[in-house]
Tab-separated table of C-alpha atoms in Angstrom:
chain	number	residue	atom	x	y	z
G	1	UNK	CA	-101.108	74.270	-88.133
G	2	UNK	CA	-98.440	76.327	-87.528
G	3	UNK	CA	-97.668	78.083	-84.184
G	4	UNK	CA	-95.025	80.134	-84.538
G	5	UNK	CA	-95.167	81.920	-88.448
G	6	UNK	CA	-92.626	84.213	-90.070
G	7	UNK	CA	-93.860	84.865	-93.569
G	8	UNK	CA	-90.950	86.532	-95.187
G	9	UNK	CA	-88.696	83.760	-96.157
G	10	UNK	CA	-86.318	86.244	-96.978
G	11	UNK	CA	-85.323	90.436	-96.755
G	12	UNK	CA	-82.424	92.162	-98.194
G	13	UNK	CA	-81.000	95.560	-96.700
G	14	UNK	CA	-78.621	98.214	-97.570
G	15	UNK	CA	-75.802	98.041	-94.846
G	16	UNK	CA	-76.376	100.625	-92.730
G	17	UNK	CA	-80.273	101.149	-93.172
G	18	UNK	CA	-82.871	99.220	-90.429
G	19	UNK	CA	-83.937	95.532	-90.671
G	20	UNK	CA	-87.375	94.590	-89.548
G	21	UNK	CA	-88.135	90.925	-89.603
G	22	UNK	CA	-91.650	89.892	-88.531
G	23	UNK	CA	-93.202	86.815	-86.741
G	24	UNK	CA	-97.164	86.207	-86.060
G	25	UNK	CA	-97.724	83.335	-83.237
G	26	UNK	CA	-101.020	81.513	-82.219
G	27	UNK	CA	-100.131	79.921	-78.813
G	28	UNK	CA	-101.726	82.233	-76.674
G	29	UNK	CA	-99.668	79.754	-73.739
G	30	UNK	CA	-96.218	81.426	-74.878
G	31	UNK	CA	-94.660	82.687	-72.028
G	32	UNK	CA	-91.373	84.533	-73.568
G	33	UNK	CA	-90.199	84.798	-76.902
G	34	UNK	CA	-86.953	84.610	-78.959
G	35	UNK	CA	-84.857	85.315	-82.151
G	36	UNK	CA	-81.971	83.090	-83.037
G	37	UNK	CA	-79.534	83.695	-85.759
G	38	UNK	CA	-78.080	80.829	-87.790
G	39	UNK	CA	-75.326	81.242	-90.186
G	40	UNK	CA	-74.615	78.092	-92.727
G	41	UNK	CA	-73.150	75.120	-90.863
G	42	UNK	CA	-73.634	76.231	-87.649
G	43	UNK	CA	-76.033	75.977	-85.134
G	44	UNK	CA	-78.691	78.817	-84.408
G	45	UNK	CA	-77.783	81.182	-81.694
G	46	UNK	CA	-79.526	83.274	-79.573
G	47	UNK	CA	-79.986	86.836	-79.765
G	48	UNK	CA	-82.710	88.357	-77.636
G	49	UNK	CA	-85.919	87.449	-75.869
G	50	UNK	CA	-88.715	88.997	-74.224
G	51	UNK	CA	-90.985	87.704	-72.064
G	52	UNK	CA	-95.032	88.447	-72.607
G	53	UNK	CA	-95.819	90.548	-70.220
G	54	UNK	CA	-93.251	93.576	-72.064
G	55	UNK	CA	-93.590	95.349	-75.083
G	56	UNK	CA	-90.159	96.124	-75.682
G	57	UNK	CA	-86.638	94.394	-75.051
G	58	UNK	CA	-83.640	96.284	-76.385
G	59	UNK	CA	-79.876	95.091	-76.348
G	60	UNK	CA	-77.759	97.282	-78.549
G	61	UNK	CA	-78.608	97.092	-82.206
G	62	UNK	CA	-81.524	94.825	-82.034
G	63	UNK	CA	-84.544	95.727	-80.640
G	64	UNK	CA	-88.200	93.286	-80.578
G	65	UNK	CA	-91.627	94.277	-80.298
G	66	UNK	CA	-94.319	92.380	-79.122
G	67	UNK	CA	-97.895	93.346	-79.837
G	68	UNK	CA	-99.432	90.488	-77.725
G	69	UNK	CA	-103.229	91.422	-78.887
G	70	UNK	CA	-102.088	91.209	-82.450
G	71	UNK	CA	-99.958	88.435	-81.529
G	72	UNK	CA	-97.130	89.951	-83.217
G	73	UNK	CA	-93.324	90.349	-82.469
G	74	UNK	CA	-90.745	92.170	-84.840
G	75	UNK	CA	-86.979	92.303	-84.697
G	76	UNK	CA	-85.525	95.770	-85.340
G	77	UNK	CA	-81.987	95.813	-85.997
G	78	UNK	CA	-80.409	99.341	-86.624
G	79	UNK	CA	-77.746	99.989	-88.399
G	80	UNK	CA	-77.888	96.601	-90.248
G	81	UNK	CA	-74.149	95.295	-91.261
G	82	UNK	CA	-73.263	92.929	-93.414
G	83	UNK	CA	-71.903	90.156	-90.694
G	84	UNK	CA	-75.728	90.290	-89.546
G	85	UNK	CA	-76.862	88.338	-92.845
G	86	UNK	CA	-78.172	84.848	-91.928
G	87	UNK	CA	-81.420	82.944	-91.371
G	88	UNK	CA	-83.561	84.644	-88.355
G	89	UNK	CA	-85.691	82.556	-86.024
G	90	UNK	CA	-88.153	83.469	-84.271
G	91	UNK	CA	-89.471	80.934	-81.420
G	92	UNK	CA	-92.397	80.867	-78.423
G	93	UNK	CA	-91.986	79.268	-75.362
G	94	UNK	CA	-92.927	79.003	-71.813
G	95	UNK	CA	-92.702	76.697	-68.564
G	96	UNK	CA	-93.696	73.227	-69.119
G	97	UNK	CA	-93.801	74.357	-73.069
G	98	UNK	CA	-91.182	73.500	-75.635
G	99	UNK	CA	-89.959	75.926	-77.922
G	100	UNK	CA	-91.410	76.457	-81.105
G	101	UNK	CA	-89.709	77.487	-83.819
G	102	UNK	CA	-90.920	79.906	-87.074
G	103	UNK	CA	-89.482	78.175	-90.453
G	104	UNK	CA	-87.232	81.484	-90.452
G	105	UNK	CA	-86.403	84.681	-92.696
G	106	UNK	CA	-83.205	84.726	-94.847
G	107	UNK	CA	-81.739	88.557	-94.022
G	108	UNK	CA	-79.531	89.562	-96.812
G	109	UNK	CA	-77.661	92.924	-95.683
G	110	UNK	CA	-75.813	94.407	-98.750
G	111	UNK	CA	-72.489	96.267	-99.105
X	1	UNK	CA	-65.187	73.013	-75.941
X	2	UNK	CA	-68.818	73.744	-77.534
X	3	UNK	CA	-71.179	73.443	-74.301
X	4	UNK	CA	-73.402	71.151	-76.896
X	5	UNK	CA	-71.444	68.700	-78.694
X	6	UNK	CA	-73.102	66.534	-80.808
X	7	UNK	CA	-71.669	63.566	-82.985
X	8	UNK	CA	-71.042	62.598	-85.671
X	9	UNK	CA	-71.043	66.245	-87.983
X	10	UNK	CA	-72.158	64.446	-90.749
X	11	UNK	CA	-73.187	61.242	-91.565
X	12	UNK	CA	-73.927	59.157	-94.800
X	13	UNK	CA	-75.941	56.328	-94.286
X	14	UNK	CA	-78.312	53.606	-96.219
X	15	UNK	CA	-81.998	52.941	-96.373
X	16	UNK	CA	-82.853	50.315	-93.820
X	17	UNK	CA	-79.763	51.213	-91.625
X	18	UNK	CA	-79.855	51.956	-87.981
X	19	UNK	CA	-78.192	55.169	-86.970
X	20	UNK	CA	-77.526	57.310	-83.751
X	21	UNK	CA	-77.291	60.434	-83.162
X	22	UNK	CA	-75.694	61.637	-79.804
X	23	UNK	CA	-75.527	64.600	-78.231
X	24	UNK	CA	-73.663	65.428	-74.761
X	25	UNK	CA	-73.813	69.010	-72.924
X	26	UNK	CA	-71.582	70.788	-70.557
X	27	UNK	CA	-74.655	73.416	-68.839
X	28	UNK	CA	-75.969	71.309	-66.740
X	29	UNK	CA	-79.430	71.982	-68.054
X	30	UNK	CA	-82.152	69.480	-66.985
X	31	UNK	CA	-83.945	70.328	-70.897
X	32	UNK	CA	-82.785	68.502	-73.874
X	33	UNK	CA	-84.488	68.345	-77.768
X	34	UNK	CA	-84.069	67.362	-80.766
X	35	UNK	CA	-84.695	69.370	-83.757
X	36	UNK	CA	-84.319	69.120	-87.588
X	37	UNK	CA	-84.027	71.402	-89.881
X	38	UNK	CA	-85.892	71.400	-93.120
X	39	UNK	CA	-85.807	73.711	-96.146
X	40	UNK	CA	-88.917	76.476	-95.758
X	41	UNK	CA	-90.239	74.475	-92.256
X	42	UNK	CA	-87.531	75.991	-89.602
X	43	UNK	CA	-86.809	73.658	-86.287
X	44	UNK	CA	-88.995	70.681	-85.835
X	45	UNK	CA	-89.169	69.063	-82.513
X	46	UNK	CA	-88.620	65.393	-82.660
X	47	UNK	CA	-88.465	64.559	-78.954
X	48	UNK	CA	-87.843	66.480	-75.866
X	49	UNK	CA	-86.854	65.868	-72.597
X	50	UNK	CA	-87.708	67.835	-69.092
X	51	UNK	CA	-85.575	65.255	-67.083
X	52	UNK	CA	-83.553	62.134	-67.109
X	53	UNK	CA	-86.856	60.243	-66.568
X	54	UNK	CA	-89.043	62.306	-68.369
X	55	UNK	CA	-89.300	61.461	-72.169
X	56	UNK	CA	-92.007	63.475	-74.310
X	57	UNK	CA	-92.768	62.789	-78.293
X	58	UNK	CA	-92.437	66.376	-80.719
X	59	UNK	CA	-94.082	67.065	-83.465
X	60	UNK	CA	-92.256	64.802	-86.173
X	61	UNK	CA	-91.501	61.703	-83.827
X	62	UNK	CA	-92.261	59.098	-86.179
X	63	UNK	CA	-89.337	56.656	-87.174
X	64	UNK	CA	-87.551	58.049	-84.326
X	65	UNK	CA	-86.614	57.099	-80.971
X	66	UNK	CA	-84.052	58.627	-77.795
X	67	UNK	CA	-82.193	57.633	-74.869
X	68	UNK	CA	-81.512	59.877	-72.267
X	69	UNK	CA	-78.361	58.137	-70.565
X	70	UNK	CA	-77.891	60.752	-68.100
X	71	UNK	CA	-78.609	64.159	-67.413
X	72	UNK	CA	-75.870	65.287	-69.892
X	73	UNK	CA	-76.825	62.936	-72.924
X	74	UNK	CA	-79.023	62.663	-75.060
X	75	UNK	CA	-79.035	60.425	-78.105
X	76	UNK	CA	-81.297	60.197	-81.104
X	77	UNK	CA	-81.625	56.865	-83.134
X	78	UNK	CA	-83.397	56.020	-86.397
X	79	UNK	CA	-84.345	52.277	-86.142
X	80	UNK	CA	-84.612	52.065	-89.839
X	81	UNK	CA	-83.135	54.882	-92.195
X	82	UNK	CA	-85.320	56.084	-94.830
X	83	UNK	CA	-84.653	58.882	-97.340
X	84	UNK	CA	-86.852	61.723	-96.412
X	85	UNK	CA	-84.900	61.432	-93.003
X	86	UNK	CA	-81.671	63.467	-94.982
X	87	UNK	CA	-81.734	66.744	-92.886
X	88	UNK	CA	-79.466	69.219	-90.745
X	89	UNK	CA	-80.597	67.618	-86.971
X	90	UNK	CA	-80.004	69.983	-84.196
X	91	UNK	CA	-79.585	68.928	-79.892
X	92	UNK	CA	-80.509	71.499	-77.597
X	93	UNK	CA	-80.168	72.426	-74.281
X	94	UNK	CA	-82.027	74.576	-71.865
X	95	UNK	CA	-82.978	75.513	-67.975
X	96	UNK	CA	-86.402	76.132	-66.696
X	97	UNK	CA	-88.632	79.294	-67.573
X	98	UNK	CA	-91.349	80.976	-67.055
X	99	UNK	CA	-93.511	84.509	-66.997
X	100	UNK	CA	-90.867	87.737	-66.665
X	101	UNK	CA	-88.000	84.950	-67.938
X	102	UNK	CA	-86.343	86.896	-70.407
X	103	UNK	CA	-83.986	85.072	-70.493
X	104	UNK	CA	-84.292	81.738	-70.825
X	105	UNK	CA	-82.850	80.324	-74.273
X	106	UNK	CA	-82.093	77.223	-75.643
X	107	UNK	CA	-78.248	76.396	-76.759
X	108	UNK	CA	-77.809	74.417	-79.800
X	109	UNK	CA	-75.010	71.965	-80.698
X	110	UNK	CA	-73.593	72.752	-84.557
X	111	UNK	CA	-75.532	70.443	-86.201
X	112	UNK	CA	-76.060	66.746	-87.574
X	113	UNK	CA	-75.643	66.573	-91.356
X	114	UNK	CA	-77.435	63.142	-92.257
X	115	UNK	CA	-78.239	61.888	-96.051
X	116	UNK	CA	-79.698	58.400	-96.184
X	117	UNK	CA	-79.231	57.232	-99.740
C-alpha cells in the first residue's frame, strides 16, 4: 500500500502559465513534507518543505499546500519556465520516520 | 566535491555476481539510505541507517545487504546479482527532524546506474 501517492505521472505547461502538481499521503505519522526535483542522470534535489502543523510554505516561485484533513499537499509553481521540466517528488517524513517517497510526476513546461 | 559521492556511476554486472555499492558523505549527517529508482514506483527504501550502530531493513530489502563503516559511509552490496536488480540506486543523507522542521531534507548522491545481465 502506498504511503505517499502522486497520481499524475505526468503534466505539461505553457511556459509562463502555473504548474500544480498534486500528492495524497496516508501516514497520518508524517511530520514535514517535501518536493524534490530530479532531472535525467542526476540525483533528486530538494526544493521546499513544510512541516504539518502549516498550511502554506512559499519560497519564490513555488509555493505547497497542505490540506492535512484531506491529506493533501500541492506544489504551485508560478510562472512555470522551461528549465523547471523534470520528474517532481513528493515525500513524508518525520523524527524516527524515513522518508517516503511518491513514484513522481513528469512536468513538461513548453516553449 | 558533491557532499554525497557515491561509486561506481554505473555498473554492468552478471547474474550470480557480488557487487557493492558505496557511498561516502561530506555533511556530517548521522542518517544514511538507500534508495532505487524504478520506472512508475519513485524512491524505494532498501535500508536505512539512524547511526553507525543502528541498521534498519526498507521496504525492498530482499537480496540486499549494508555496511555502515563509519559515520560517513555507507555501502550497499548484492550478495548475488539477479536481473530485476538493473535500476538507478540512490545514497542519501540527512540530520534529525521533527514537528515545525521545515527544513529538514535529505541530500542525494547522483546516482548508481546498475544492469545485471
Amino acid at each position: 500500500d502506498q504511503q505517499v501517492k502522486q497520481n499524475s505521472p505526468s503534466l505539461s505547461v505553457q511556459e509562463g502559465r502555473i504548474s500544480i502538481l498534486n500528492c495524497d499521503y496516508t501516514n497520518s505519522m508524517f511530520d514535514y513534507f517535501l518536493w524534490y526535483k530530479k532531472y535525467p542522470a542526476e540525483g533528486p534535489t530538494f526544493l521546499i518543505s513544510i512541516s504539518s502543523i502549516k498550511d502554506k510554505n512559499e519560497d519564490g516561485r513555488f509555493t505547497v499546500f497542505l490540506n492535512k484533513s484531506a491529506k493533501h499537499l500541492s506544489l504551485h509553481i508560478v510562472p512555470s519556465q522551461p528549465g523547471d521540466s523534470a520528474v517532481y517528488f513528493c515525500a513524508g517524513g518525520g523524527d524516527g520516520q524515513n522518508f517516503v517517497f511518491g513514484p513522481g510526476t513528469r512536468l513538461s513546461v513548453l516553449p | 566535491d558533491a557532499d554525497v559521492t557515491q561509486t561506481p556511476r554505473n555498473r554492468i554486472t552478471k547474474t550470480g555476481k557480488r557487487i557493492m555499492l558505496e557511498c561516502s558523505q561530506t555533511k556530517g549527517h548521522d542518517r544514511m539510505y538507500w534508495y532505487r529508482q524504478d520506472p512508475g514506483l519513485g524512491l524505494q527504501l532498501i535500508y536505512y541507517s539512524f547511526d553507525v550502530k543502528d541498521i534498519n531493513k526498507g521496504e525492498i530489502s530482499d537480496g540486499y545487504s549494508v555496511s555502515r563503516q563509519a559515520q560517513a559511509k555507507f555501502s550497499l552490496s548484492l550478495e548475488s546479482a539477479i536481473p530485476n536488480q538493473t535500476a538507478l540506486y540512490f545514497c542519501a543523507t540527512s540530520d534529525g527532524g521533527g514537528i515545525g522542521t521545515e527544513n529538514t531534507e535529505a541530500f542525494f548522491g547522483q546516482g548508481t546506474r546498475l544492469t545485471v545481465v
